[in-house]
Coordinates of C-alpha atoms in Angstrom, one line a residue:
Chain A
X1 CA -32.8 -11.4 40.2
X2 CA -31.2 -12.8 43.2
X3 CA -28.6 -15.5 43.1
X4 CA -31.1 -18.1 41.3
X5 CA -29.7 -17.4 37.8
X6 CA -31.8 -18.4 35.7
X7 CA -34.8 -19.0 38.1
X8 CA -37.4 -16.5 38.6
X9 CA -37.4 -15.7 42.4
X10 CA -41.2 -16.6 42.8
X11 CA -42.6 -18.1 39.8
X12 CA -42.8 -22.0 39.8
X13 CA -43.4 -23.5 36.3
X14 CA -45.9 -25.6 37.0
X15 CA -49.1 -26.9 35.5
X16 CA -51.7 -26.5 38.6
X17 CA -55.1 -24.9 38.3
X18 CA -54.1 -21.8 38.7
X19 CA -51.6 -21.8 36.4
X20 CA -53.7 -22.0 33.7
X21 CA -56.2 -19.1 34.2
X22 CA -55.0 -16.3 32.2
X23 CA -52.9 -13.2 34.0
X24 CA -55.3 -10.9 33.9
X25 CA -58.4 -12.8 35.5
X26 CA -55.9 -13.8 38.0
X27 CA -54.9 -10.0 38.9
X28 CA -58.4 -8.9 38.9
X29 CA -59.0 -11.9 41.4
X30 CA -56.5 -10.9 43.8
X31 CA -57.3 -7.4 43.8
X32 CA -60.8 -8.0 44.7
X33 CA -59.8 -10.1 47.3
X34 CA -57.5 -7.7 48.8
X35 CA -60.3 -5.1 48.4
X36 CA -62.0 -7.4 50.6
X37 CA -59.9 -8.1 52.9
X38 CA -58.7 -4.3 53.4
X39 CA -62.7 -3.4 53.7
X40 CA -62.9 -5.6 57.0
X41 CA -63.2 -3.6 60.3
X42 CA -60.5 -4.8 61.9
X43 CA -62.0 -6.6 64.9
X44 CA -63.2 -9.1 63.2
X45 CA -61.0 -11.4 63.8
X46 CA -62.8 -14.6 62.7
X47 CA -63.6 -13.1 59.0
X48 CA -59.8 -12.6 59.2
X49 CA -59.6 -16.4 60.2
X50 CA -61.9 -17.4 57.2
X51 CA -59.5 -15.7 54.6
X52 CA -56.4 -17.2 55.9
X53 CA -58.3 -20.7 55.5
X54 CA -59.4 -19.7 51.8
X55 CA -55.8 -18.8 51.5
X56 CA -54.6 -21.8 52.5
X57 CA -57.2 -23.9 50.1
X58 CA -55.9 -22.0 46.8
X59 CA -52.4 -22.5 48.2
X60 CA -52.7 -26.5 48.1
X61 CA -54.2 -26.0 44.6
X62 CA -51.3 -24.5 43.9
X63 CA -48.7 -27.0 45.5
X64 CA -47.2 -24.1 47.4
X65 CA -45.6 -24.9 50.8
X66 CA -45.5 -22.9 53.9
X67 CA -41.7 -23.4 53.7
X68 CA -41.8 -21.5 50.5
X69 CA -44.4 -19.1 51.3
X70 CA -42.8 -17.8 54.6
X71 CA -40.0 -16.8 53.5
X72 CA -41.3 -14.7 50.8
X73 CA -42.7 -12.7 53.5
X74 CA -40.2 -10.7 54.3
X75 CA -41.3 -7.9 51.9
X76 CA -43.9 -7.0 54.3
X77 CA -41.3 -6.3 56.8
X78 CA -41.7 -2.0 56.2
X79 CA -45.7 -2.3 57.1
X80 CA -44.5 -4.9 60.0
X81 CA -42.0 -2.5 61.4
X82 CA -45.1 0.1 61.4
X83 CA -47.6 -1.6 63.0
X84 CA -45.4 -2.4 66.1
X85 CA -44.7 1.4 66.2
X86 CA -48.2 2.1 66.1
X87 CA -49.5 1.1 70.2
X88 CA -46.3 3.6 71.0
X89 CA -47.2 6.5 68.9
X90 CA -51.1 6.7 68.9
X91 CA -52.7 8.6 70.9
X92 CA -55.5 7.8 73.5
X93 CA -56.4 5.3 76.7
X94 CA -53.3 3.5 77.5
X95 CA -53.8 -0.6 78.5
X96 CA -50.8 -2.8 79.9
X97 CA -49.6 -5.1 77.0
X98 CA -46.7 -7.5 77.7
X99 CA -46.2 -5.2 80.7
X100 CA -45.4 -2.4 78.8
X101 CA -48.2 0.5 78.5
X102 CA -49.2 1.2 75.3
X103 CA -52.1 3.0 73.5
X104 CA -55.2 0.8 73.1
X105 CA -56.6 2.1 70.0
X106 CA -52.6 2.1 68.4
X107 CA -52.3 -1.6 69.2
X108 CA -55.7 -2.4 68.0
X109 CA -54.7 -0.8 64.9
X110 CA -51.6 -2.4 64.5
X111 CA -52.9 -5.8 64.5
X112 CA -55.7 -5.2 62.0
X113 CA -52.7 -3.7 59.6
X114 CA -50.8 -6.7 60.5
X115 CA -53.2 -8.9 59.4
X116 CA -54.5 -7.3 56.6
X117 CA -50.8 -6.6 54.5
X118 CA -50.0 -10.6 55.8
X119 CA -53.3 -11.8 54.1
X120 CA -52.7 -9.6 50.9
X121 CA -48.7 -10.5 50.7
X122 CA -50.3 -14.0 50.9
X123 CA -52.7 -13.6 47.8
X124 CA -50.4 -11.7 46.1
X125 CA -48.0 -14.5 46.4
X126 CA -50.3 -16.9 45.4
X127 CA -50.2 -15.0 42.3
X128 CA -46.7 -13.9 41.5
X129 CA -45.9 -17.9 42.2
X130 CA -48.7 -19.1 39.5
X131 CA -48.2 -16.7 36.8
X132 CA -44.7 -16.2 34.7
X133 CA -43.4 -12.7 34.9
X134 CA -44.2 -12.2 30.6
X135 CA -48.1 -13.3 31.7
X136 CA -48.3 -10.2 33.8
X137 CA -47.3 -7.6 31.6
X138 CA -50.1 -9.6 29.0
X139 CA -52.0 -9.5 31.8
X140 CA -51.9 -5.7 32.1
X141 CA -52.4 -5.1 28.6
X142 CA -55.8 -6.9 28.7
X143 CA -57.0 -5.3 31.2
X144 CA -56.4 -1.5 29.3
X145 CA -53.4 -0.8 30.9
X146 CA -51.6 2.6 28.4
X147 CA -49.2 0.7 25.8
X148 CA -46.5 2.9 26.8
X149 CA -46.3 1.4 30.5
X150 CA -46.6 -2.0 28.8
X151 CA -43.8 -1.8 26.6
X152 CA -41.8 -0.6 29.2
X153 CA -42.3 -3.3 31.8
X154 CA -41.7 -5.7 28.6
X155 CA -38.1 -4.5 27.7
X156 CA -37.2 -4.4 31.7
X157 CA -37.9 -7.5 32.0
X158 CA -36.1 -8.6 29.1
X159 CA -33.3 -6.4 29.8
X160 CA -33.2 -6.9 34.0
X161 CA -30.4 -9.8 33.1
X162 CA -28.5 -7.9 30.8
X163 CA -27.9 -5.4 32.3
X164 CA -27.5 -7.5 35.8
X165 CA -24.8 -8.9 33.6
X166 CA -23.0 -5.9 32.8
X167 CA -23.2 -4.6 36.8
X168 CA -21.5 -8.2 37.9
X169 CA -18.6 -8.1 34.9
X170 CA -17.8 -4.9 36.1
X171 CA -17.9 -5.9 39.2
X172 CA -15.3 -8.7 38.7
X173 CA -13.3 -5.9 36.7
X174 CA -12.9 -3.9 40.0
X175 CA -12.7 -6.2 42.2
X176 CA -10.0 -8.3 39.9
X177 CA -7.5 -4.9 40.4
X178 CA -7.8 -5.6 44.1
X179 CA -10.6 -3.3 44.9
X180 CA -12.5 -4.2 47.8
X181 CA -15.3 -1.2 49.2
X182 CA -13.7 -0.5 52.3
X183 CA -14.9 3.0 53.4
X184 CA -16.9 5.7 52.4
X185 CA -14.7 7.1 49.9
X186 CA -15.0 4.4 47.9
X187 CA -18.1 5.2 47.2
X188 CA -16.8 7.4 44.8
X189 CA -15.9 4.7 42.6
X190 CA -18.8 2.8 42.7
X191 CA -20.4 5.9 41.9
X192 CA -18.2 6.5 38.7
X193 CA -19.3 2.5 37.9
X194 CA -22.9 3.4 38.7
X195 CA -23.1 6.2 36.0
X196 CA -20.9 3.9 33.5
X197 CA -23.8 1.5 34.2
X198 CA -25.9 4.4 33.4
X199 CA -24.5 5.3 30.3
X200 CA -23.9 1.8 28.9
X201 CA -28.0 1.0 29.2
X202 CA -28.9 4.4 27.4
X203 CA -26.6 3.8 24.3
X204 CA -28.2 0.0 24.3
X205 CA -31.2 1.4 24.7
X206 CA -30.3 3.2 21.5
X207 CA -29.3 0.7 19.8
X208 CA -32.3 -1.4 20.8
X209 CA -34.7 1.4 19.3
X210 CA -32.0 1.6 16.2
X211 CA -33.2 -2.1 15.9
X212 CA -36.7 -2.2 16.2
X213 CA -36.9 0.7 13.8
X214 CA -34.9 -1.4 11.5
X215 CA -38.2 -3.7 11.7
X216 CA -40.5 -1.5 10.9
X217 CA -41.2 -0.5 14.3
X218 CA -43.9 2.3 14.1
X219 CA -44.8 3.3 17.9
X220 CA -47.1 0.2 19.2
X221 CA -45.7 -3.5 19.6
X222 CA -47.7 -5.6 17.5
X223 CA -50.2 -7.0 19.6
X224 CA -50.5 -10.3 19.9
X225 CA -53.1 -12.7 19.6
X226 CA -55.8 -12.8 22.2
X227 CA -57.7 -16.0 22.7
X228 CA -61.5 -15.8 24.6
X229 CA -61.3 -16.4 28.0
X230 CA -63.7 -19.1 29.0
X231 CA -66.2 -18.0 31.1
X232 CA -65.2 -21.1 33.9
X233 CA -62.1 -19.5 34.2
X234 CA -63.1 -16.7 35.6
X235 CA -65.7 -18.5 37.8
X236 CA -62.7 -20.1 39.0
X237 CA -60.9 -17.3 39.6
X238 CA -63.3 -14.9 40.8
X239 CA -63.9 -17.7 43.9
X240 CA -61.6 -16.6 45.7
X241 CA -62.8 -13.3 46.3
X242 CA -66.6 -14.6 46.1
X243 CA -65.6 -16.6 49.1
X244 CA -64.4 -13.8 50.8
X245 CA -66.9 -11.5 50.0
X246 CA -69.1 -14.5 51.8
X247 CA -66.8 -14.4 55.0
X248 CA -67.2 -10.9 55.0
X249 CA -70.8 -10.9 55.0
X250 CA -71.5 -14.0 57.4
X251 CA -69.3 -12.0 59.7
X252 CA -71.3 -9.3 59.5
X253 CA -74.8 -11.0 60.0
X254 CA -73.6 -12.5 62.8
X255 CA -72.1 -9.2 64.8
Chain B
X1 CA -38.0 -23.5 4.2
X2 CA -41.2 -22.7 2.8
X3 CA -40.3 -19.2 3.2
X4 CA -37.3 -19.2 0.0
X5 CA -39.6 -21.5 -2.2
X6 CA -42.1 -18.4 -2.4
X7 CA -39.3 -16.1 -3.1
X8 CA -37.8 -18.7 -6.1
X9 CA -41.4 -19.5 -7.5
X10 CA -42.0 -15.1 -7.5
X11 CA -38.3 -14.9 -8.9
X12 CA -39.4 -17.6 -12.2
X13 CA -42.8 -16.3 -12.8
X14 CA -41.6 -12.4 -12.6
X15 CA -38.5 -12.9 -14.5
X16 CA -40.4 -11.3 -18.1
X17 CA -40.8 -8.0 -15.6
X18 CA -38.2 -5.6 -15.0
X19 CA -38.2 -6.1 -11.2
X20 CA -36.3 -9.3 -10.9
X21 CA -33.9 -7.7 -12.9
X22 CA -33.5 -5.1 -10.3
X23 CA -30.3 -4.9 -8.5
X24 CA -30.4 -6.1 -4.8
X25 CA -29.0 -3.0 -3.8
X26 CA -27.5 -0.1 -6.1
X27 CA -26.2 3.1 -4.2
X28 CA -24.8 6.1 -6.1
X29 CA -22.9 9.1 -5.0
X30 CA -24.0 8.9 -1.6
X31 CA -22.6 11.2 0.7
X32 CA -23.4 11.8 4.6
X33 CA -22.2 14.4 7.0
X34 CA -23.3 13.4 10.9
X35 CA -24.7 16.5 12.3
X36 CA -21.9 17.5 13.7
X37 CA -20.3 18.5 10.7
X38 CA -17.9 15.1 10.5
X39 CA -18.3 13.6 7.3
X40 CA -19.0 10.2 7.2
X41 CA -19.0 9.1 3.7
X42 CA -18.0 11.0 0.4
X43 CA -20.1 10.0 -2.4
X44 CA -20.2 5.8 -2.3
X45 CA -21.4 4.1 -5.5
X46 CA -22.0 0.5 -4.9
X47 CA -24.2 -2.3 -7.5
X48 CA -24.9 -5.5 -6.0
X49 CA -26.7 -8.1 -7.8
X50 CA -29.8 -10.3 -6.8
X51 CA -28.0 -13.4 -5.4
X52 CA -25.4 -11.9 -5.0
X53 CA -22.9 -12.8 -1.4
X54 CA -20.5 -9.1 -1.1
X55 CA -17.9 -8.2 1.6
X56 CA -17.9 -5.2 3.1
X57 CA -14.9 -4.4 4.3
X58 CA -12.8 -1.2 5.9
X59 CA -10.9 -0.6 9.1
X60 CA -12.2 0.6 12.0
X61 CA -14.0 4.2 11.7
X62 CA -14.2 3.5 7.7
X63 CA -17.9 4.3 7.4
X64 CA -19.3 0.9 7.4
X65 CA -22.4 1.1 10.0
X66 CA -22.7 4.8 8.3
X67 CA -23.4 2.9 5.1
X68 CA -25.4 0.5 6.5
X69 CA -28.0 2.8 8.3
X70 CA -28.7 4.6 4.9
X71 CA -29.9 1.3 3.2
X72 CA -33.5 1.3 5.2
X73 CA -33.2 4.3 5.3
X74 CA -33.0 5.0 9.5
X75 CA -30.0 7.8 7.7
X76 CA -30.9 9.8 4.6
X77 CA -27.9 10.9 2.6
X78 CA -27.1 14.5 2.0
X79 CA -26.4 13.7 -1.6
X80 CA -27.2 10.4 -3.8
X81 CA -29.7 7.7 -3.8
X82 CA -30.5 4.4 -2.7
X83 CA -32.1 1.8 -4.6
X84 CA -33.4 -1.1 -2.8
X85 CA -34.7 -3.4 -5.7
X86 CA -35.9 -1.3 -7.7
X87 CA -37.3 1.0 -5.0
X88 CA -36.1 4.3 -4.1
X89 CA -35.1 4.9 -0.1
X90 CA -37.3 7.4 1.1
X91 CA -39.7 8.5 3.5
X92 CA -43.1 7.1 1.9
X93 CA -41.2 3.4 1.4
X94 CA -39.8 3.1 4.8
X95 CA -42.2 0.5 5.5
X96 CA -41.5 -1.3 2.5
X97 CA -37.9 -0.9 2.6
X98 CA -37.6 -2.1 5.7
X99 CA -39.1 -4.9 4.6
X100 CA -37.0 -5.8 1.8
X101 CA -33.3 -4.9 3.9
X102 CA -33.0 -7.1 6.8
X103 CA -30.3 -5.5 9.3
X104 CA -29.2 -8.2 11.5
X105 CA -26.7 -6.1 14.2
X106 CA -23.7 -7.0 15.8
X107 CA -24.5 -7.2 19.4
X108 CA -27.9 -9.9 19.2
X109 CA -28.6 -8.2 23.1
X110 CA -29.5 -5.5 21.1
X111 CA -31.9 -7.0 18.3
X112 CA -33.6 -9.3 20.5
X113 CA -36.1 -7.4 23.0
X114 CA -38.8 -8.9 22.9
X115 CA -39.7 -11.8 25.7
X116 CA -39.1 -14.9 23.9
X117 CA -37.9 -15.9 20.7
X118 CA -41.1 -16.6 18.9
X119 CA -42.2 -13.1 19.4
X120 CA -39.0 -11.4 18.7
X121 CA -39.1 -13.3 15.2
X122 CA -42.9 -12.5 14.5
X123 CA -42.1 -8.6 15.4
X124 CA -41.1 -8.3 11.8
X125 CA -43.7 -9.2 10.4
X126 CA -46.7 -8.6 12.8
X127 CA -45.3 -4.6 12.4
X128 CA -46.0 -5.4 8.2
X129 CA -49.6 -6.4 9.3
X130 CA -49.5 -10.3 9.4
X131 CA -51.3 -12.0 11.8
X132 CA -52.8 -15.7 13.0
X133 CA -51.4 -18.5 11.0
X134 CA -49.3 -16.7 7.8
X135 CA -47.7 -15.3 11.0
X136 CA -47.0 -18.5 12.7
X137 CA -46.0 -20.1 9.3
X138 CA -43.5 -17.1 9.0
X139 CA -41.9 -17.4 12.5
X140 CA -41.7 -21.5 12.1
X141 CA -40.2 -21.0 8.6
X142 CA -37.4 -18.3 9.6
X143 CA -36.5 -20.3 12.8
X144 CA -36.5 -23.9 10.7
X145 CA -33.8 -21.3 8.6
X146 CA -31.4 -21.2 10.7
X147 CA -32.0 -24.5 13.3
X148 CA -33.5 -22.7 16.0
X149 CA -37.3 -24.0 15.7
X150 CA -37.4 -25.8 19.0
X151 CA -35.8 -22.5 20.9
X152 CA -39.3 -20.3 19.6
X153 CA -40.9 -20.2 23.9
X154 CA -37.1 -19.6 25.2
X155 CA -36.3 -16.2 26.4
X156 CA -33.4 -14.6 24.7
X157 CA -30.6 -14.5 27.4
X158 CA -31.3 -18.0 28.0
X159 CA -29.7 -18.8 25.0
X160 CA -26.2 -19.1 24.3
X161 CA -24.4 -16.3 22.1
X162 CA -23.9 -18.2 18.6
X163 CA -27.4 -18.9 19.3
X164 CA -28.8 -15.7 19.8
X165 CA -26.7 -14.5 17.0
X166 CA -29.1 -17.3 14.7
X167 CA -32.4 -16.0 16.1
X168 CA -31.3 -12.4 15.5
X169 CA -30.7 -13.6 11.8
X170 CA -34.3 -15.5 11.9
X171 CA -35.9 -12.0 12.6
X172 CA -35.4 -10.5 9.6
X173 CA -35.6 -13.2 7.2
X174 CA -39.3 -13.7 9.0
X175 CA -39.3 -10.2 6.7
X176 CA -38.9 -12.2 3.6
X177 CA -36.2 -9.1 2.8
X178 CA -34.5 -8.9 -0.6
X179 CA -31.2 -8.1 0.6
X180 CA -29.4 -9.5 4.1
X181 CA -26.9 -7.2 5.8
X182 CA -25.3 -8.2 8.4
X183 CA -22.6 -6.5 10.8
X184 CA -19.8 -8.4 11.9
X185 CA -21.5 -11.5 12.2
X186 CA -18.6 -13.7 13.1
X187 CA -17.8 -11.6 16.0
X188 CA -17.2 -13.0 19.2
X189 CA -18.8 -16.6 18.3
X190 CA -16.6 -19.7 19.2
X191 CA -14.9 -21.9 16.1
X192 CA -18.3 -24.0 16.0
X193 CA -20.8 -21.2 16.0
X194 CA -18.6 -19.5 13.6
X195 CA -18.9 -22.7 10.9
X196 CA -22.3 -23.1 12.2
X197 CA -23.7 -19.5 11.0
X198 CA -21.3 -19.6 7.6
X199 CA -23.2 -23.3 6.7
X200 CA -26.8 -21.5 7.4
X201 CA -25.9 -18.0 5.4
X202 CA -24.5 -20.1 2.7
X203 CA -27.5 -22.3 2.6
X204 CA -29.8 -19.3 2.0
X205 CA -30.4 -18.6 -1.5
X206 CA -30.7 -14.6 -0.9
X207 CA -28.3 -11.2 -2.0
X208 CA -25.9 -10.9 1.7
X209 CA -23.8 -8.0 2.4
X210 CA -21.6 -8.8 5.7
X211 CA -19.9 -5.7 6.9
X212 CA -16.7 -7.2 8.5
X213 CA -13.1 -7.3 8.9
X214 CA -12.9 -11.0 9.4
X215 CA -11.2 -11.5 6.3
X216 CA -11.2 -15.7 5.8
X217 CA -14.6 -15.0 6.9
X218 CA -15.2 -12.8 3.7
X219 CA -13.4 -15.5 2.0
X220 CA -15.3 -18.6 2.9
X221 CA -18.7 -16.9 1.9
X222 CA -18.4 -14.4 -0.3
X223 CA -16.6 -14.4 -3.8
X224 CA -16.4 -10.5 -4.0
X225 CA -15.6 -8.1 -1.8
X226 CA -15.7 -4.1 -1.4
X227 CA -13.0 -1.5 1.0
X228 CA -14.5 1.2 2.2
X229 CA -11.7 3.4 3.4
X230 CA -12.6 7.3 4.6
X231 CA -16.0 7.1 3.5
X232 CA -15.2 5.7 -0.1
X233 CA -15.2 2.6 -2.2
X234 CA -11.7 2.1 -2.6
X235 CA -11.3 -1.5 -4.4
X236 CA -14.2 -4.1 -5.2
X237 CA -12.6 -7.0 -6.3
X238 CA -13.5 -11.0 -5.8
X239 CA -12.6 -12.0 -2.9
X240 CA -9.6 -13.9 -3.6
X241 CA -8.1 -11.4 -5.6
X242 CA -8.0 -8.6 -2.8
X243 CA -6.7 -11.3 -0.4
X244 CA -3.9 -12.0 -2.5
X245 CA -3.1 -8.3 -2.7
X246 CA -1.0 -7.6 0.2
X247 CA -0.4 -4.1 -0.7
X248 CA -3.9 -2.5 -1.0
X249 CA -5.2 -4.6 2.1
X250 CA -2.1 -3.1 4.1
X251 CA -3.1 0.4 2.9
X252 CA -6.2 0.0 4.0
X253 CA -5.2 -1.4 7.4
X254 CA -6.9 -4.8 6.9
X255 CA -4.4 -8.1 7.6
X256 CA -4.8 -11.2 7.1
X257 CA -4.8 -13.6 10.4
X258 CA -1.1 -15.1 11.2
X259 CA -0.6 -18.5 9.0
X260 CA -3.7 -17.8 7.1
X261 CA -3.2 -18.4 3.0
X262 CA -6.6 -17.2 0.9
X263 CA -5.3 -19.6 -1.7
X264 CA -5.0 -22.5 0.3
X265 CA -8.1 -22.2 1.5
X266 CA -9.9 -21.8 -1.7
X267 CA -8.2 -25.0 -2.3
X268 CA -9.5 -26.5 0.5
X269 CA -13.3 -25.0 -0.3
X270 CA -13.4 -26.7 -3.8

């Protein structure tokens, strides 16, 4: 949730291009392109080169900056913290590198992982920033995905604030009889508030089911309309992997 | 509010048939016992009239969301029946019955789940098999109900509380139900929202039951009103009358708020 309240942390309601092709042509565009991208030896740096340009094309359509694209980032941080372990831990000939001697194939690997989770973070931004979190879960739907995960997804991201909500009240309740978490045994109480937390969102969800029973709730959320997807929209959308798929070939005529 | 002309055109063409003559709502003997032995209600007998606007009223712990549960049928009593317009509460007529009693629920977090508002409201009656345009007509007439049409693409919890308390009404009256039950509906809404929600319930021409112990609440919309006390009926009175009666409302532990005179404000309402 973040401190944006009523924000979402990525999404930008906009009306650009890509907001308008629906979820699901979306996600399977920037899963092909990923597939792409992840299917490149990684040596080839130049292919590499091409989808950062593509990237950077469907990020303009987009009206995305590189100030908020950046900082977005960060949840690549794990992979990042990987591939600079990886020239110190892998095996085989070791080269000077920055005057430190590490192993060739590790650091060879490390970049290609480097620059394959940056490129997909990228796209997946791209996404995330174009498409509301409610399109996604349609988005899933149309593409098959079981009712049961669908529904879920649905009520957490209905519920996310609530119970967000409830965490900060109580919060404020703690903190208002002058408790401040000041060692490890006060983790005692925040475990106590934890498992309140815990019980609270059960007996809602209760309630909740109480409800939607009361509406003649039967097992399956009524599923909504579902208009035809025009066949340019997912020529537009399936461009961006197109493209890539066209890097990824011209590279490998040319090796 | 294209939604109530239907109902009041169905109401004068059936009124040779028996249904429309029908009681909203007509309980007898019904008795409940949670599974844990504790006995929730002791045989309740209760008649309530199409049209009709009833209080339900009883101190804490009296039974009164017991009651509720067993009119669409989400409890099923261990003795007595429920009527429901004619219609008998029981397993083959959930659907139906659920239909015809709209439940609106005292905590609005809890009755809307769905994404945004316009979806919550068509959940209703999308789950009764309506779809396309009687479905849009059905979400635009419910909202247009209670003043919350230009809300339908908000998400709930951006909406303030007396206003998710409206939409939670709309969701059920997209149901077209016979009978509106509502629990505690004046809970926790600001003087405004209070007035707001009694100008839009008294506005609807449809049988209401409000489970409450708001008691000039009870007063401004409903002209008779029912205790429920230890899982029985224990007066069902008009409203004005059981106000006035300090002596049963104190056994019941039900008090009217400091400075607050039923008679003066019946006054004031005529």
């Amino acid at each position: 949730m973040g401190g944006a309240g009523h924000g979402h942390a990525v999404y930008r309601e906009r009306l650009t291009p890509l907001h308008v092709v629906p979820s699901h042509v979306k996600l399977v565009a920037v899963v092909s392109f990923v597939f792409v991208v992840v299917a490149t030896p990684g040596t080839w740096y130049p292919a590499f080169a091409g989808y950062l340009v593509i990237l950077c094309v469907v990020g303009a359509i987009a009206r995305l900056t590189i100030g908020f694209v950046v900082p977005r980032l960060v949840v690549e941080i794990p992979f990042v913290i990987f591939a600079l372990l990886l020239p110190f831990v892998a095996k085989g000939s070791q080269i000077e590198f920055l005057g430190m001697s590490v192993s060739e194939a590790g650091l060879l690997a490390g970049v290609a992982l480097l620059m394959k989770a940056t490129l997909s973070v990228i796209a997946s931004i791209v996404f995330a920033s174009t498409t509301s979190p409610r399109e996604m879960c349609r988005g899933l739907e149309r593409l098959r995905l079981p009712q049961i995960m669908v529904q879920i997804l649905t009520f957490m991201l209905r519920y996310v604030d609530v119970v967000g909500g409830e965490l900060r009240r109580m919060r404020i309740a703690r903190e208002s009889r002058a408790f401040t978490a000041r060692h490890l045994g006060h983790l005692k109480v925040l475990g106590h508030s934890a498992g309140a937390l815990f019980i609270r969102s059960y007996e809602r969800g209760e309630r909740v089911h109480l409800a939607m029973l009361s509406r003649g709730y039967t097992g399956t959320l009524p599923v909504m309309e579902q208009e035809r997807v025009a066949t340019s929209m997912w020529l537009r959308a399936l461009a961006v992997p197109a493209a890539a798929l066209a890097v990824l070939l011209g590279s490998w005529a040319f090796s | 509010m294209g939604i109530f002309l239907t109902d009041a055109e169905s109401q004068d063409t059936d009124a040779v048939t028996d249904s429309a003559h029908e009681p909203s709502l007509a309980m007898s003997g019904v008795a409940y016992a949670y599974p844990d032995g504790h006995q929730a209600l002791f045989g309740v007998d209760l008649l309530i009239k199409q049209g009709e606007r009833v209080a339900l009223l009883g101190p804490n712990g009296a039974g009164k969301t017991t009651l509720v549960l067993h009119l669409n049928g989400i409890l099923t009593p261990g003795a007595g029946v429920v009527h429901v317009g004619g219609l008998e509460v029981a397993k083959p007529n959930l659907t139906e019955i659920r239909r015809r009693v709209g439940i609106v629920f005292q905590d609005p977090d809890d009755q809307l789940f769905m994404p945004t508002v316009r979806e919550d409201v068509a959940f209703g009656p999308a789950n009764l098999g309506l779809r396309g345009s009687e479905l849009a007509k059905r979400v635009e007439s419910a909202l247009d109900a209670v003043g919350m049409a230009e809300f339908a693409d908000r998400a709930p919890h951006h909406l303030s509380f007396g206003q998710r308390r409206r939409v939670a009404v709309a969701t059920v009256l997209s149901m077209e139900p016979e009978i509106l039950v509502l629990d505690e509906p004046s809970s926790n809404l600001d003087p405004a929202s209070r007035r707001e929600l009694a100008e839009i319930l008294t506005g609807l021409p449809i049988t209401l039951l409000m489970v409450t112990h708001d008691l000039p609440y009870a007063a401004q919309l409903c002209s008779r009103s029912v205790i429920l006390d230890e899982g029985t009926i224990v007066a069902d009175r008009p409203t004005r009358d059981l106000l006035t009666d300090a002596d049963t409302l104190a056994r019941h532990r039900l008090e009217l708020p400091f400075g607050f005179d039923p008679l003066a404000a019946k006054a004031a309402m005529q």
